[in-house]
XYZ file of C-alpha atoms in Angstrom:
424
model
C 4.540 14.610 -27.794
C 5.870 18.059 -29.104
C 3.053 19.780 -26.895
C 3.710 17.932 -23.959
C 7.591 18.646 -23.968
C 7.060 21.902 -24.077
C 4.990 21.721 -21.383
C 7.675 19.756 -18.919
C 10.363 22.090 -19.899
C 7.803 25.115 -18.393
C 6.934 23.571 -15.791
C 10.592 23.198 -14.589
C 11.820 26.494 -15.753
C 9.372 27.870 -13.394
C 10.488 25.334 -10.876
C 13.669 26.765 -10.672
C 15.149 23.763 -11.352
C 19.040 23.154 -13.849
C 19.541 20.335 -15.181
C 17.766 17.657 -16.952
C 14.798 16.266 -14.221
C 14.279 12.547 -13.537
C 11.469 10.657 -13.923
C 10.012 11.071 -10.778
C 10.549 15.150 -10.994
C 8.696 15.152 -13.762
C 6.036 12.723 -12.317
C 5.786 15.131 -9.437
C 5.659 18.246 -11.716
C 2.936 16.405 -14.007
C 1.061 15.262 -11.404
C 1.362 18.365 -8.578
C -1.890 20.134 -7.867
C -1.766 23.885 -7.373
C -0.694 24.981 -3.862
C -3.220 26.977 -1.632
C -1.784 30.615 -0.696
C -0.645 29.249 2.363
C 1.210 26.160 1.338
C 3.034 29.331 -1.372
C 3.577 31.352 1.427
C 5.194 28.710 3.743
C 7.533 27.087 0.291
C 8.029 31.122 -0.177
C 9.989 31.109 3.482
C 12.476 28.554 2.656
C 13.292 29.519 -0.791
C 13.719 32.590 0.815
C 16.336 31.101 3.258
C 17.988 29.670 0.753
C 18.640 31.376 -2.013
C 17.335 29.276 -4.541
C 13.809 27.238 -5.223
C 12.529 23.807 -4.825
C 11.466 21.129 -5.791
C 8.821 19.086 -3.512
C 8.631 15.959 -3.279
C 5.670 13.395 -2.982
C 5.447 10.693 -0.190
C 4.642 7.078 -2.813
C 2.094 5.197 -0.192
C 0.288 6.938 2.727
C -2.841 8.977 3.781
C -0.476 12.259 3.693
C 0.627 12.444 -0.060
C 0.943 16.113 0.290
C 4.423 17.586 0.328
C 3.687 19.923 2.816
C 1.858 18.850 5.446
C 0.196 21.731 8.459
C -0.378 20.107 12.444
C 0.129 21.214 15.231
C 2.715 18.871 16.743
C 3.220 20.455 19.903
C -0.624 20.348 21.307
C -0.688 23.789 22.008
C -2.863 25.451 19.148
C 0.008 26.393 17.179
C 0.453 24.881 13.578
C 3.819 24.268 12.291
C 4.044 23.249 8.707
C 6.251 20.113 7.233
C 8.561 20.438 3.932
C 10.152 17.602 1.777
C 11.492 19.120 -0.649
C 14.461 18.880 -2.754
C 17.251 21.321 -3.718
C 19.503 21.937 -6.791
C 22.514 23.059 -4.707
C 21.709 21.131 -1.580
C 22.861 17.293 -2.943
C 20.232 14.665 -4.297
C 18.433 13.543 -1.068
C 14.570 14.972 0.044
C 15.135 17.665 2.876
C 12.942 18.393 5.349
C 11.710 21.208 6.921
C 9.750 22.285 9.960
C 8.257 25.927 10.647
C 6.399 28.057 13.173
C 3.818 29.951 12.784
C 3.760 33.448 13.814
C 2.054 36.787 13.865
C 3.622 38.068 11.216
C 4.419 34.937 9.022
C 6.074 31.303 8.988
C 9.401 30.929 11.312
C 11.969 28.580 10.054
C 12.873 26.684 12.843
C 14.134 23.131 11.142
C 15.567 22.078 8.161
C 18.047 18.871 7.382
C 18.676 16.545 4.590
C 17.029 12.970 4.543
C 18.157 9.712 4.147
C 16.606 8.863 0.270
C 16.170 10.841 -2.917
C 12.736 10.260 -2.730
C 9.530 10.161 0.057
C 7.708 6.849 1.021
C 5.924 7.909 3.323
C 5.389 10.907 6.415
C 3.533 9.701 9.475
C 2.512 12.531 12.271
C 1.451 10.763 15.858
C 2.235 10.715 19.319
C 4.810 8.289 20.459
C 5.265 9.070 23.956
C 3.104 10.783 26.661
C 4.745 14.522 26.099
C 1.775 15.066 24.277
C 2.637 16.042 21.499
C 3.273 14.446 17.806
C 6.678 13.169 16.296
C 7.210 13.009 12.240
C 7.760 9.327 11.550
C 9.444 10.177 8.074
C 10.303 7.182 5.510
C 12.403 7.791 2.739
C 13.676 5.519 -0.288
C 14.959 5.639 -3.248
C 13.849 5.527 -7.256
C 13.118 2.125 -7.464
C 12.334 1.413 -4.310
C 14.470 -0.739 -3.732
C 15.646 -0.129 0.104
C 13.916 2.277 3.087
C 14.655 4.180 5.573
C 12.692 6.308 8.712
C 13.132 8.905 11.287
C 11.796 10.102 13.603
C 11.665 14.179 14.394
C 10.691 15.199 17.540
C 9.313 18.531 18.938
C 10.510 19.991 21.901
C 10.652 23.559 23.754
C 10.179 25.157 20.016
C 12.858 23.209 18.145
C 12.765 19.382 16.542
C 15.199 17.143 17.390
C 16.022 13.608 15.050
C 15.654 10.843 17.851
C 16.030 7.678 15.549
C 16.768 6.534 12.185
C 16.551 2.848 10.792
C 16.638 1.160 7.806
C 13.937 -0.981 6.904
C 11.808 -3.678 4.401
C 8.813 -1.415 5.256
C 7.407 -0.079 8.410
C 3.736 0.600 9.869
C 2.731 3.233 12.648
C -0.162 1.844 15.420
C -1.085 1.423 18.685
C -0.344 -2.584 18.960
C 0.607 -2.800 22.938
C -2.341 -1.576 24.229
C -1.397 1.307 25.678
C -3.185 4.489 23.959
C 0.147 5.610 22.556
C 1.434 4.543 19.031
C 4.601 2.399 17.840
C 6.407 1.582 15.400
C 6.347 -1.915 13.637
C 9.052 -2.683 11.483
C 10.196 -5.017 8.882
C 14.467 -5.335 9.090
C 17.114 -5.563 6.508
C 18.370 -8.839 5.477
C 21.193 -10.626 5.839
C 22.383 -13.347 3.288
C 20.254 -16.754 4.496
C 19.054 -15.124 7.343
C 15.501 -14.261 8.758
C 14.161 -11.240 8.693
C 12.952 -9.253 12.507
C 9.812 -8.229 12.696
C 10.331 -5.493 15.629
C 8.000 -3.176 18.026
C 9.882 -0.086 18.486
C 7.511 1.937 21.595
C 7.207 3.918 24.712
C 5.961 1.195 26.237
C 7.131 1.012 29.869
C 10.208 3.321 29.246
C 10.874 6.764 28.076
C 12.106 6.382 24.785
C 11.678 4.422 22.132
C 12.811 0.791 22.856
C 12.714 -2.576 20.545
C 10.289 -4.313 22.786
C 9.698 -7.350 21.151
C 10.318 -8.949 18.034
C 10.076 -12.370 16.097
C 11.791 -13.792 12.967
C 9.817 -14.546 10.036
C 10.138 -18.070 8.899
C 11.510 -18.443 5.993
C 15.301 -17.403 5.003
C 15.930 -13.994 2.803
C 12.331 -13.032 2.482
C 11.187 -9.818 0.856
C 8.664 -8.037 2.844
C 5.399 -6.443 0.808
C 2.861 -5.199 3.281
C 2.189 -4.869 7.172
C -1.062 -3.851 8.102
C -2.887 -3.633 11.161
C -6.334 -5.583 12.106
C -8.993 -6.399 14.448
C -8.444 -10.151 15.701
C -10.643 -12.178 17.906
C -7.473 -13.306 19.379
C -6.593 -10.291 21.335
C -8.222 -7.257 22.877
C -5.191 -5.414 20.890
C -4.564 -4.784 17.130
C -2.847 -7.563 15.009
C 0.346 -7.073 12.910
C 0.069 -8.489 9.741
C 2.995 -9.658 6.924
C 2.958 -10.524 3.687
C 6.472 -11.520 1.984
C 7.643 -13.647 -0.247
C 10.855 -16.101 -0.719
C 13.406 -16.466 -3.208
C 11.361 -19.270 -5.243
C 8.225 -16.729 -5.362
C 6.120 -18.417 -3.091
C 3.382 -15.715 -0.729
C 3.550 -15.605 2.641
C 1.343 -14.406 5.338
C 2.257 -13.892 9.133
C -0.226 -12.804 12.145
C 0.803 -12.303 14.915
C -0.031 -9.762 17.925
C 1.858 -8.494 21.174
C 1.290 -9.501 24.505
C 3.919 -9.685 27.932
C 6.710 -8.591 25.399
C 6.390 -11.118 22.469
C 4.953 -11.187 19.506
C 2.157 -14.208 19.361
C 1.880 -15.809 16.307
C -1.551 -16.728 14.879
C -1.831 -19.681 12.650
C 1.705 -20.731 11.105
C 2.652 -18.759 7.744
C 2.511 -22.055 5.715
C -1.192 -22.703 6.158
C -1.831 -19.953 2.901
C 1.466 -19.891 0.649
C 1.149 -19.556 -2.906
C 3.632 -18.865 -5.770
C 3.325 -15.232 -7.739
C 5.505 -14.783 -10.148
C 3.842 -11.077 -11.451
C 5.351 -7.315 -11.385
C 3.373 -6.239 -8.467
C 2.856 -7.314 -4.902
C -0.141 -10.548 -3.549
C -0.937 -8.709 -0.251
C -3.804 -9.053 2.489
C -6.293 -6.428 2.262
C -9.539 -5.734 4.103
C -11.767 -6.549 1.509
C -15.324 -5.993 2.614
C -13.992 -3.279 5.128
C -15.458 -5.194 8.723
C -11.636 -3.788 9.911
C -10.181 -7.122 9.583
C -8.188 -7.983 6.553
C -8.522 -10.849 4.227
C -5.721 -12.849 2.818
C -5.556 -13.902 -1.211
C -4.807 -17.600 -1.621
C -4.770 -18.958 -5.263
C -6.918 -22.189 -6.064
C -5.071 -24.914 -7.298
C -8.062 -26.903 -9.529
C -6.444 -29.482 -11.441
C -7.456 -28.765 -14.775
C -5.346 -27.289 -17.923
C -6.074 -23.556 -17.926
C -4.016 -20.550 -19.082
C -1.363 -19.160 -16.367
C -2.533 -15.980 -15.870
C -6.587 -17.098 -15.212
C -6.442 -17.955 -11.188
C -9.291 -19.092 -9.283
C -8.977 -17.244 -6.342
C -10.505 -17.001 -2.539
C -9.951 -14.223 0.154
C -10.625 -15.562 3.817
C -10.406 -14.104 6.723
C -7.744 -15.653 9.430
C -8.061 -13.312 12.729
C -11.454 -14.547 13.237
C -12.348 -17.236 15.706
C -12.893 -19.348 13.166
C -11.260 -18.336 9.294
C -13.885 -17.458 7.093
C -14.104 -16.933 3.358
C -15.093 -13.212 2.097
C -15.044 -13.926 -1.705
C -14.680 -17.201 -4.268
C -13.282 -15.586 -7.881
C -11.121 -15.228 -10.257
C -7.995 -13.314 -11.256
C -6.806 -12.411 -14.129
C -2.771 -11.706 -12.992
C -1.482 -9.090 -15.507
C -3.839 -6.955 -15.185
C -4.728 -7.403 -11.356
C -8.538 -7.834 -11.770
C -10.530 -9.688 -9.310
C -14.173 -11.060 -10.290
C -15.891 -12.541 -7.393
C -18.534 -15.067 -8.690
C -21.259 -17.015 -6.601
C -19.946 -19.677 -4.346
C -21.941 -22.116 -5.419
C -20.650 -22.168 -8.589
C -16.676 -23.540 -7.514
C -15.678 -26.467 -8.825
C -18.486 -25.964 -12.054
C -16.407 -23.818 -14.016
C -12.902 -23.172 -16.596
C -11.598 -19.960 -17.350
C -10.874 -19.509 -21.474
C -8.972 -16.222 -23.262
C -11.386 -15.091 -25.731
C -9.897 -13.638 -28.677
C -7.375 -11.572 -27.547
C -5.533 -10.904 -23.891
C -8.344 -8.536 -23.170
C -11.203 -10.684 -23.140
C -11.903 -13.502 -20.300
C -14.099 -15.901 -20.298
C -15.950 -18.010 -17.546
C -17.641 -22.164 -19.378
C -19.607 -24.272 -17.312
C -17.643 -27.736 -17.146
C -19.853 -29.900 -17.490
C -21.563 -28.524 -21.151
C -19.025 -26.397 -22.085
C -21.558 -23.262 -21.783
C -20.417 -19.981 -21.935
C -21.773 -18.529 -18.659
C -19.727 -14.626 -18.759
C -17.377 -13.062 -20.762
C -15.478 -10.188 -19.427
C -13.342 -7.341 -22.043
C -11.394 -4.737 -21.242
C -12.013 -1.638 -23.145
C -10.541 0.694 -24.665
C -11.550 4.917 -23.489
C -15.009 6.125 -24.998
C -16.478 2.770 -25.460
C -20.239 3.336 -25.405
C -22.307 1.051 -23.769
C -24.858 -0.055 -26.170
C -28.721 -1.346 -25.268
C -28.316 -4.482 -24.383
C -30.100 -6.166 -20.449
C -27.226 -9.046 -20.613
C -24.469 -6.843 -21.277
C -22.815 -4.503 -18.048
C -20.192 -1.609 -18.194
C -18.162 -1.289 -14.704
C -15.958 1.440 -13.922
C -12.992 -0.112 -11.397
C -10.624 3.504 -10.756
C -9.454 4.170 -14.773
C -10.261 0.640 -16.387
C -13.518 -0.049 -17.864
C -14.941 -4.178 -17.929
C -17.601 -4.887 -20.386
C -19.426 -7.910 -19.063
C -22.077 -10.249 -21.310
C -23.996 -12.665 -19.486
C -25.525 -15.778 -20.208
C -29.263 -15.054 -20.436
C -29.699 -17.758 -16.957
C -27.328 -15.518 -14.830
C -29.779 -14.086 -12.283
C -30.155 -10.384 -11.365
C -28.970 -11.024 -7.820
C -25.438 -12.940 -9.141
C -24.874 -10.353 -12.062
C -25.147 -7.940 -9.100
C -23.086 -9.804 -6.723
C -20.305 -10.034 -9.546
C -20.078 -6.097 -10.913
C -20.490 -4.676 -7.212
C -17.260 -6.573 -6.077
C -15.502 -6.718 -9.237
C -11.510 -5.184 -7.611
C -8.151 -3.704 -9.033
C -5.894 -5.891 -6.876
C -2.990 -4.049 -7.980
C -3.345 -0.857 -6.330
C -1.786 -2.158 -2.927
C -2.083 0.607 -0.101
């Protein structure tokens, strides 16, 4: 522990950070990869301009997870660098800087304060027909309770802030079908009001304009996920919204854009479940076919432990709903185990000797079909044909099968295990 504290303090000194760092800064420091020579030169340009060292800020989500992004915003063959950082003498909010590559190095062309203490995500995408890529930067705070996104646009060697909106979540994708990206976002709730889902787009307009909106079906909803999917109801991307109400019920609403309206695909009341855990139960593309599937908790009517739940994943964006997986989930860990369809309605679930062991029994004769155990690091598998160890991220799971579980059934189960806590 003393060595860890010494390491943290050393890193704080190296970054020029004065005072005591908060939890997010410490996590950033401990997980920060070493900067490349080019990235170091970019950061040095900012520190020389400010006259002080900076703390780089890592986005919490998205594919662009580095605080230093090098992109060609103006599509002119010259690169720009976008840097997300905070500085001790510049207040508590994140800052965003844009630098242009020159023959002699990097030149700072934009530096401004953002709208939160943390970066939610950052996206680069063309939102209009200028040929430029806009910067869509999402900001949040340490508890992620509130989010805002800002759009920054390059023009004639300069950067300007075009628009800023508060939201629960946002995504960037072409949903109007005009080959330029749009921003879909869920607005902030007013008391006892229904959240609005809006599309911001340059579709038919030279500037970003709200071109469609639809209200979520229940009041006081908390949006947990916005995603896009292929669908069989439109040639455009479907928008999928997962959200919860004040009673911990989870809903999924699916819609597509047509004639400046958002049209529902299936009523959100069709797939509804109660979820009380500290992570969100959201839709995912679990088989990588481009269509998102939605999880549903199956109520068997039989008495079972609260945290062991039968579950299925169904695609509702195809012409006919299609179930992709049936299985069970241990809700505290978030681990989902697919099971053969032929086993449905024939099983019960139990805990083993402790909370990290989960057993599947056949109801008819109380016969144990399989046992799953969460392992500690360094477990060594013994030579046992009925015992398999599977790695799911950083977790190791030992599965012991009954002798009459076939090889194909074992392969199906072990190959499809996933952690549903890993949201995006």
